[in-house]
XYZ file of C-alpha atoms in Angstrom:
438
model
C 110.390 30.637 141.134
C 107.929 28.702 138.957
C 105.255 31.293 139.750
C 107.513 34.095 138.446
C 108.297 32.207 135.219
C 104.599 31.522 134.642
C 103.810 35.180 135.188
C 106.467 36.250 132.634
C 105.134 33.792 130.072
C 101.628 35.151 130.586
C 102.756 38.772 129.981
C 104.698 37.732 126.844
C 101.621 35.942 125.514
C 99.460 39.043 126.137
C 102.048 41.223 124.384
C 102.244 39.104 121.227
C 98.478 38.888 121.015
C 97.745 42.570 121.684
C 100.575 44.146 119.685
C 99.254 43.230 116.198
C 95.803 44.443 117.180
C 97.142 47.791 118.384
C 99.314 48.225 115.279
C 96.396 47.362 113.020
C 94.201 49.883 114.801
C 96.859 52.560 114.404
C 97.211 51.812 110.727
C 93.467 52.195 110.130
C 93.571 55.769 111.431
C 96.217 56.660 108.870
C 95.700 57.305 105.143
C 95.992 54.065 103.167
C 98.060 54.440 99.981
C 96.763 53.033 96.674
C 99.081 52.292 93.806
C 98.999 51.454 90.126
C 101.764 50.482 87.698
C 101.999 52.097 84.247
C 104.055 51.198 81.204
C 105.204 54.794 80.681
C 108.499 56.002 82.112
C 108.742 57.813 85.409
C 109.545 61.115 83.637
C 106.474 60.842 81.388
C 104.232 60.057 84.336
C 105.589 62.984 86.355
C 104.967 65.367 83.444
C 101.368 64.220 83.234
C 100.934 64.512 86.996
C 101.836 68.201 86.811
C 98.821 68.724 84.562
C 96.577 67.051 87.145
C 97.800 69.056 90.131
C 94.667 71.232 90.145
C 92.535 68.169 90.936
C 94.877 66.783 93.575
C 93.206 68.869 96.265
C 89.940 70.678 96.849
C 86.758 70.975 98.852
C 84.256 68.193 99.492
C 80.630 69.270 99.883
C 79.952 66.038 101.777
C 82.017 63.285 103.355
C 79.444 60.619 102.600
C 80.866 58.315 99.932
C 84.485 59.307 100.423
C 85.304 58.185 103.982
C 85.120 54.975 105.981
C 82.397 54.724 108.638
C 83.526 55.628 112.112
C 82.152 56.257 115.562
C 81.150 59.845 114.753
C 78.102 60.745 112.605
C 79.119 62.239 109.232
C 76.344 64.824 109.315
C 78.245 66.649 112.046
C 81.234 67.235 109.741
C 81.409 70.441 107.732
C 83.801 72.107 105.279
C 85.472 68.924 104.092
C 88.798 69.224 102.261
C 90.993 66.591 100.608
C 94.690 66.575 99.684
C 96.252 63.815 97.572
C 99.914 62.905 98.100
C 101.507 61.223 95.069
C 104.729 59.234 94.948
C 106.248 57.887 91.695
C 108.897 55.157 91.526
C 110.509 53.447 88.546
C 109.983 49.766 87.844
C 112.549 47.236 86.605
C 110.804 47.060 83.204
C 111.148 50.844 82.619
C 107.627 51.724 83.668
C 106.473 53.610 86.755
C 104.462 52.825 89.852
C 102.267 55.616 91.204
C 101.217 55.514 94.835
C 98.435 57.850 96.002
C 97.260 58.543 99.536
C 94.618 61.080 100.498
C 94.224 63.110 103.656
C 90.687 64.294 104.389
C 90.013 66.909 107.029
C 86.745 68.527 108.113
C 85.284 70.638 110.895
C 83.517 68.463 113.470
C 80.678 70.193 115.310
C 80.600 68.329 118.605
C 77.571 68.743 120.898
C 80.094 69.962 123.443
C 81.440 73.073 121.703
C 84.769 72.773 123.513
C 85.422 69.525 121.650
C 84.626 70.962 118.200
C 87.453 71.461 115.732
C 89.099 70.246 112.556
C 89.656 66.496 112.518
C 91.115 64.010 110.062
C 88.844 61.276 108.732
C 90.049 58.160 106.865
C 89.548 57.902 103.101
C 87.735 54.863 101.681
C 89.883 54.881 98.535
C 87.467 56.492 96.103
C 89.474 59.707 95.730
C 92.690 57.745 95.186
C 91.066 55.461 92.610
C 89.502 58.378 90.758
C 92.844 60.147 90.637
C 94.586 57.053 89.275
C 91.819 56.673 86.672
C 92.332 60.217 85.526
C 96.064 59.685 85.329
C 95.501 56.544 83.271
C 93.180 58.386 80.884
C 95.689 61.225 80.521
C 98.500 58.764 79.761
C 96.276 56.961 77.255
C 97.159 53.477 78.446
C 95.970 50.826 80.825
C 97.743 49.888 83.976
C 99.888 46.775 83.784
C 99.046 45.655 87.298
C 95.995 43.320 87.476
C 95.099 44.703 90.915
C 95.781 48.277 90.067
C 93.085 49.750 92.248
C 93.796 47.691 95.318
C 95.393 49.315 98.308
C 99.039 48.542 98.906
C 99.328 45.285 100.857
C 101.742 44.902 103.701
C 103.380 41.926 105.369
C 102.089 40.823 108.763
C 102.934 43.396 111.347
C 105.820 42.521 113.590
C 107.025 44.357 116.665
C 109.442 47.114 115.712
C 108.742 46.696 111.968
C 106.963 49.715 110.386
C 104.877 48.810 107.360
C 102.240 50.321 105.096
C 98.855 49.092 106.267
C 96.267 47.704 103.889
C 92.609 48.546 103.982
C 89.621 47.609 101.860
C 88.271 50.031 99.284
C 84.868 50.755 100.743
C 82.159 52.137 98.495
C 79.245 54.090 99.929
C 76.886 51.598 98.224
C 78.996 48.486 98.925
C 80.547 49.121 102.292
C 82.216 45.703 102.567
C 83.424 45.157 98.995
C 86.767 46.102 97.563
C 86.885 48.413 94.545
C 87.093 46.734 91.121
C 90.515 46.034 89.672
C 90.263 48.765 87.038
C 87.441 51.091 86.078
C 87.489 53.420 83.088
C 84.200 54.997 84.112
C 84.248 57.312 87.091
C 81.582 57.366 89.807
C 78.930 59.989 89.311
C 80.032 62.007 92.349
C 83.769 61.829 91.584
C 85.483 65.161 92.257
C 87.472 64.600 89.055
C 84.475 64.202 86.747
C 83.150 67.259 84.921
C 79.672 68.370 85.950
C 79.619 66.761 89.399
C 78.966 68.953 92.492
C 82.497 68.590 93.892
C 84.200 69.629 90.669
C 81.723 72.462 90.203
C 82.407 73.622 93.740
C 86.154 73.543 93.029
C 85.642 75.547 89.837
C 83.531 78.093 91.721
C 86.224 78.393 94.371
C 88.890 78.993 91.722
C 86.652 81.534 89.978
C 86.133 83.372 93.269
C 89.867 83.465 93.941
C 90.486 84.811 90.421
C 87.813 87.495 90.884
C 89.391 88.571 94.182
C 92.843 88.695 92.552
C 91.488 90.713 89.610
C 89.774 93.167 91.968
C 92.982 93.553 93.962
C 94.955 94.185 90.773
C 92.372 96.757 89.633
C 92.632 98.595 92.962
C 96.424 98.601 92.721
C 96.256 99.965 89.159
C 93.923 102.773 90.237
C 96.185 103.616 93.165
C 99.250 103.680 90.885
C 97.492 106.017 88.441
C 96.471 108.277 91.311
C 100.049 108.462 92.583
C 101.308 109.197 89.058
C 98.774 112.021 88.731
C 99.816 113.481 92.087
C 103.488 113.290 91.102
C 102.763 114.890 87.728
C 100.844 117.753 89.324
C 103.571 118.330 91.890
C 106.387 118.320 89.339
C 104.543 120.155 86.531
C 105.037 123.984 86.492
C 101.819 125.942 86.720
C 102.951 128.795 84.448
C 102.848 126.758 81.219
C 100.263 126.556 78.465
C 99.867 123.488 76.240
C 98.872 123.720 72.575
C 95.533 122.005 71.889
C 96.171 120.765 68.335
C 98.922 120.631 65.744
C 99.179 123.505 63.276
C 98.358 126.227 65.821
C 100.084 129.453 64.634
C 102.474 131.328 66.911
C 102.365 135.010 65.857
C 104.784 137.866 66.256
C 102.044 140.226 67.506
C 98.616 139.742 69.093
C 96.867 140.900 65.921
C 95.053 138.825 63.332
C 97.067 138.688 60.119
C 100.429 139.411 61.794
C 103.560 137.441 60.891
C 103.422 133.710 61.696
C 106.645 132.695 63.437
C 105.945 128.962 63.213
C 103.189 126.364 63.625
C 103.127 124.645 67.016
C 102.488 120.922 67.511
C 99.831 119.476 69.791
C 100.902 119.340 73.479
C 103.812 121.770 72.914
C 104.271 123.757 76.128
C 105.337 127.379 76.498
C 105.992 129.622 79.479
C 103.376 132.310 80.031
C 104.741 135.866 80.037
C 101.451 137.736 79.803
C 97.858 137.191 78.777
C 94.604 138.956 78.104
C 91.108 137.873 77.175
C 92.097 136.799 73.634
C 95.877 136.274 73.521
C 98.667 134.646 75.506
C 102.208 136.038 75.358
C 104.664 133.121 75.561
C 108.404 132.571 75.717
C 109.554 130.457 72.766
C 113.235 130.110 73.661
C 115.801 132.470 75.136
C 114.744 136.003 74.205
C 112.358 134.813 71.488
C 108.704 135.604 72.181
C 105.392 134.970 70.486
C 101.625 135.236 70.793
C 99.052 132.441 70.631
C 95.293 132.790 70.572
C 93.948 131.844 73.979
C 91.399 129.499 72.437
C 94.253 127.447 70.932
C 95.921 126.499 74.239
C 95.098 124.690 77.462
C 95.455 127.167 80.298
C 96.657 126.102 83.769
C 93.867 125.788 86.332
C 94.975 128.865 88.275
C 95.485 131.082 85.238
C 92.045 132.668 85.314
C 92.324 133.942 88.884
C 95.957 134.972 88.403
C 95.150 136.803 85.190
C 92.344 138.665 86.916
C 94.488 139.612 89.934
C 97.482 140.617 87.814
C 95.432 142.829 85.547
C 93.196 144.207 88.293
C 94.814 147.711 88.190
C 93.668 148.136 84.569
C 91.144 145.527 83.524
C 89.726 147.659 80.727
C 93.086 148.886 79.330
C 95.244 145.706 79.407
C 94.303 144.839 75.834
C 95.257 148.311 74.552
C 99.014 147.744 75.036
C 101.446 144.962 74.242
C 105.062 144.325 75.213
C 106.973 144.370 71.934
C 110.470 143.642 73.229
C 112.373 142.777 76.423
C 116.098 143.176 76.988
C 118.675 143.720 79.707
C 120.933 146.671 78.913
C 122.338 149.935 80.299
C 119.880 152.589 81.363
C 119.126 154.793 78.315
C 119.029 158.087 80.169
C 120.672 160.407 82.670
C 118.412 159.803 85.696
C 120.895 159.639 88.512
C 119.514 156.592 90.466
C 119.968 154.362 87.360
C 122.556 156.245 85.353
C 125.100 153.841 83.837
C 123.488 150.832 85.555
C 122.122 147.610 84.067
C 118.339 147.558 83.851
C 115.578 145.496 82.308
C 113.970 147.378 79.438
C 110.509 146.631 78.076
C 109.345 148.231 74.832
C 105.562 148.715 74.699
C 103.332 149.395 71.719
C 99.667 150.117 71.236
C 97.834 146.871 70.572
C 95.317 148.378 68.115
C 95.376 150.839 65.235
C 93.496 153.564 67.107
C 94.460 155.563 70.180
C 91.298 154.989 72.183
C 92.079 153.708 75.664
C 95.797 154.588 75.447
C 95.747 157.930 77.253
C 97.920 159.032 80.152
C 95.741 157.415 82.770
C 95.724 154.122 80.851
C 99.511 154.234 80.475
C 99.968 154.829 84.188
C 97.744 151.876 85.087
C 99.447 149.609 82.537
C 102.882 150.681 83.796
C 101.804 149.902 87.335
C 100.759 146.374 86.372
C 104.059 145.796 84.512
C 106.158 147.048 87.432
C 104.249 144.655 89.661
C 104.869 141.628 87.413
C 108.462 142.431 86.508
C 109.455 142.888 90.142
C 108.021 139.420 90.915
C 110.079 137.938 88.055
C 113.298 139.662 89.112
C 113.003 138.455 92.712
C 112.527 134.820 91.708
C 116.113 134.434 90.518
C 119.456 136.267 90.908
C 119.644 139.257 88.547
C 122.081 142.028 87.636
C 119.267 144.473 86.859
C 119.134 147.484 89.163
C 115.693 148.544 87.995
C 112.918 148.293 85.428
C 112.401 150.663 82.485
C 109.209 150.898 80.423
C 109.418 152.611 77.035
C 106.123 153.344 75.258
C 106.856 153.172 71.535
C 103.964 155.252 70.228
C 103.194 158.669 68.791
C 102.872 160.326 72.184
C 105.706 158.137 73.610
C 106.840 158.190 77.226
C 109.262 156.369 79.546
C 108.831 155.189 83.127
C 111.629 153.806 85.315
C 111.895 152.530 88.888
C 114.798 151.201 90.925
C 114.679 147.757 92.475
C 114.786 149.122 96.084
C 111.840 151.436 95.313
C 109.870 148.534 93.851
C 110.669 146.459 96.951
C 109.401 149.182 99.333
C 106.258 149.642 97.244
C 105.457 145.909 97.203
C 106.190 145.633 100.939
C 103.604 148.357 101.621
C 106.142 150.943 102.848
C 105.230 153.269 99.976
C 101.784 154.255 98.811
C 101.023 154.385 95.112
C 101.427 158.164 95.039
C 104.720 157.990 96.961
C 105.905 155.268 94.605
C 105.199 157.367 91.500
C 107.037 160.347 93.021
C 110.175 158.169 93.304
C 109.890 156.909 89.730
C 111.354 158.528 86.628
C 108.461 159.635 84.379
C 109.384 161.329 81.098
C 107.457 163.410 80.342
C 105.425 163.468 83.568
C 102.203 164.615 81.905
C 102.208 161.466 79.722
C 101.492 159.413 82.844
C 98.825 161.677 84.333
C 100.576 164.324 86.408
C 97.704 164.379 88.854
C 98.430 160.823 89.991
C 102.147 161.109 89.751
C 102.488 164.160 91.944
């Protein structure tokens, strides 16, 4: 029985002796908080702390001078990083106590690569002290605590009682001395002092992040502009011309000196009805038409090829005629296929004063090109017109008419040009070259 009691006493003695040692060892591995008391209110201190947030974390180019010596060589640590945690509490006198603890992590390159990795190393208090010094300078006052820089002390550790551990403030030059009570001047390698390598490294890191963000924003802006351009091209009709500059005259006829209908404004857009090498026939509004010099408008990108293909039947004679008027009305004749029916009538005049290039052959070729274009227009939208009528308002005159079914067969390739002309109404036939019409 006495042996058992002696054994129990021995184990209790071992426990009480070993427990404080174990707790102290555990506390050393943790970040030790440092505190300082200020005369300013808690709200004022917290406002100032927000301005110092940028320096509360960052990279450390070296761990030497900022950590406590351990069992691992510091030259094996790389990519050091620190993070300050700040806690503010009010004091009974209306001031504020600021407690700072710093967590330092770095990549440890172990000789055995499997053991390499990021590890936490204990701070020696320099980062915390520097931060408190900066806060004091920003507040413009001195700390009221005589041991402002000292780490927070704790009562003797007891089993089951969790406390904040104390640790000496170890300097890289004075490894066994505590930091001074208060220091207005910062160490030369403080990360919070302008011009030192740590602060410069932090500034470079921030500058790099800003450059990356700016480049990303520039790429997004370019992409947005590209999408807007694609959308504009998809939604923008390709049969419009845009006026180049304000004051461009819109004329009643494609002849210099003809009546000016109005002066167009820059970027005004008009639908293209017809064009030649020098003039563009445009729709103004409703049945109102006008002519604009081609040099005064921006042509759509496909206009050149379309103009060439549309005028291919009579490239040399297209400028000799002009459409003076367009209307939808009853057929002005007794030709049985269109008699009494609604048709589209185009009145055509000679473009110049002379008659050169306006003979029967030229009329036939111009009529062919108009039939081609007018059929394409009529099939793009529902229409009541049963055919197309061309009236040449000139000294030798002439009228050509075709029904919509005949135009459809001709465009589908069911009728040759000669067969098409035989089904048309040509009055008088010799005006449109009887040799081709027969």
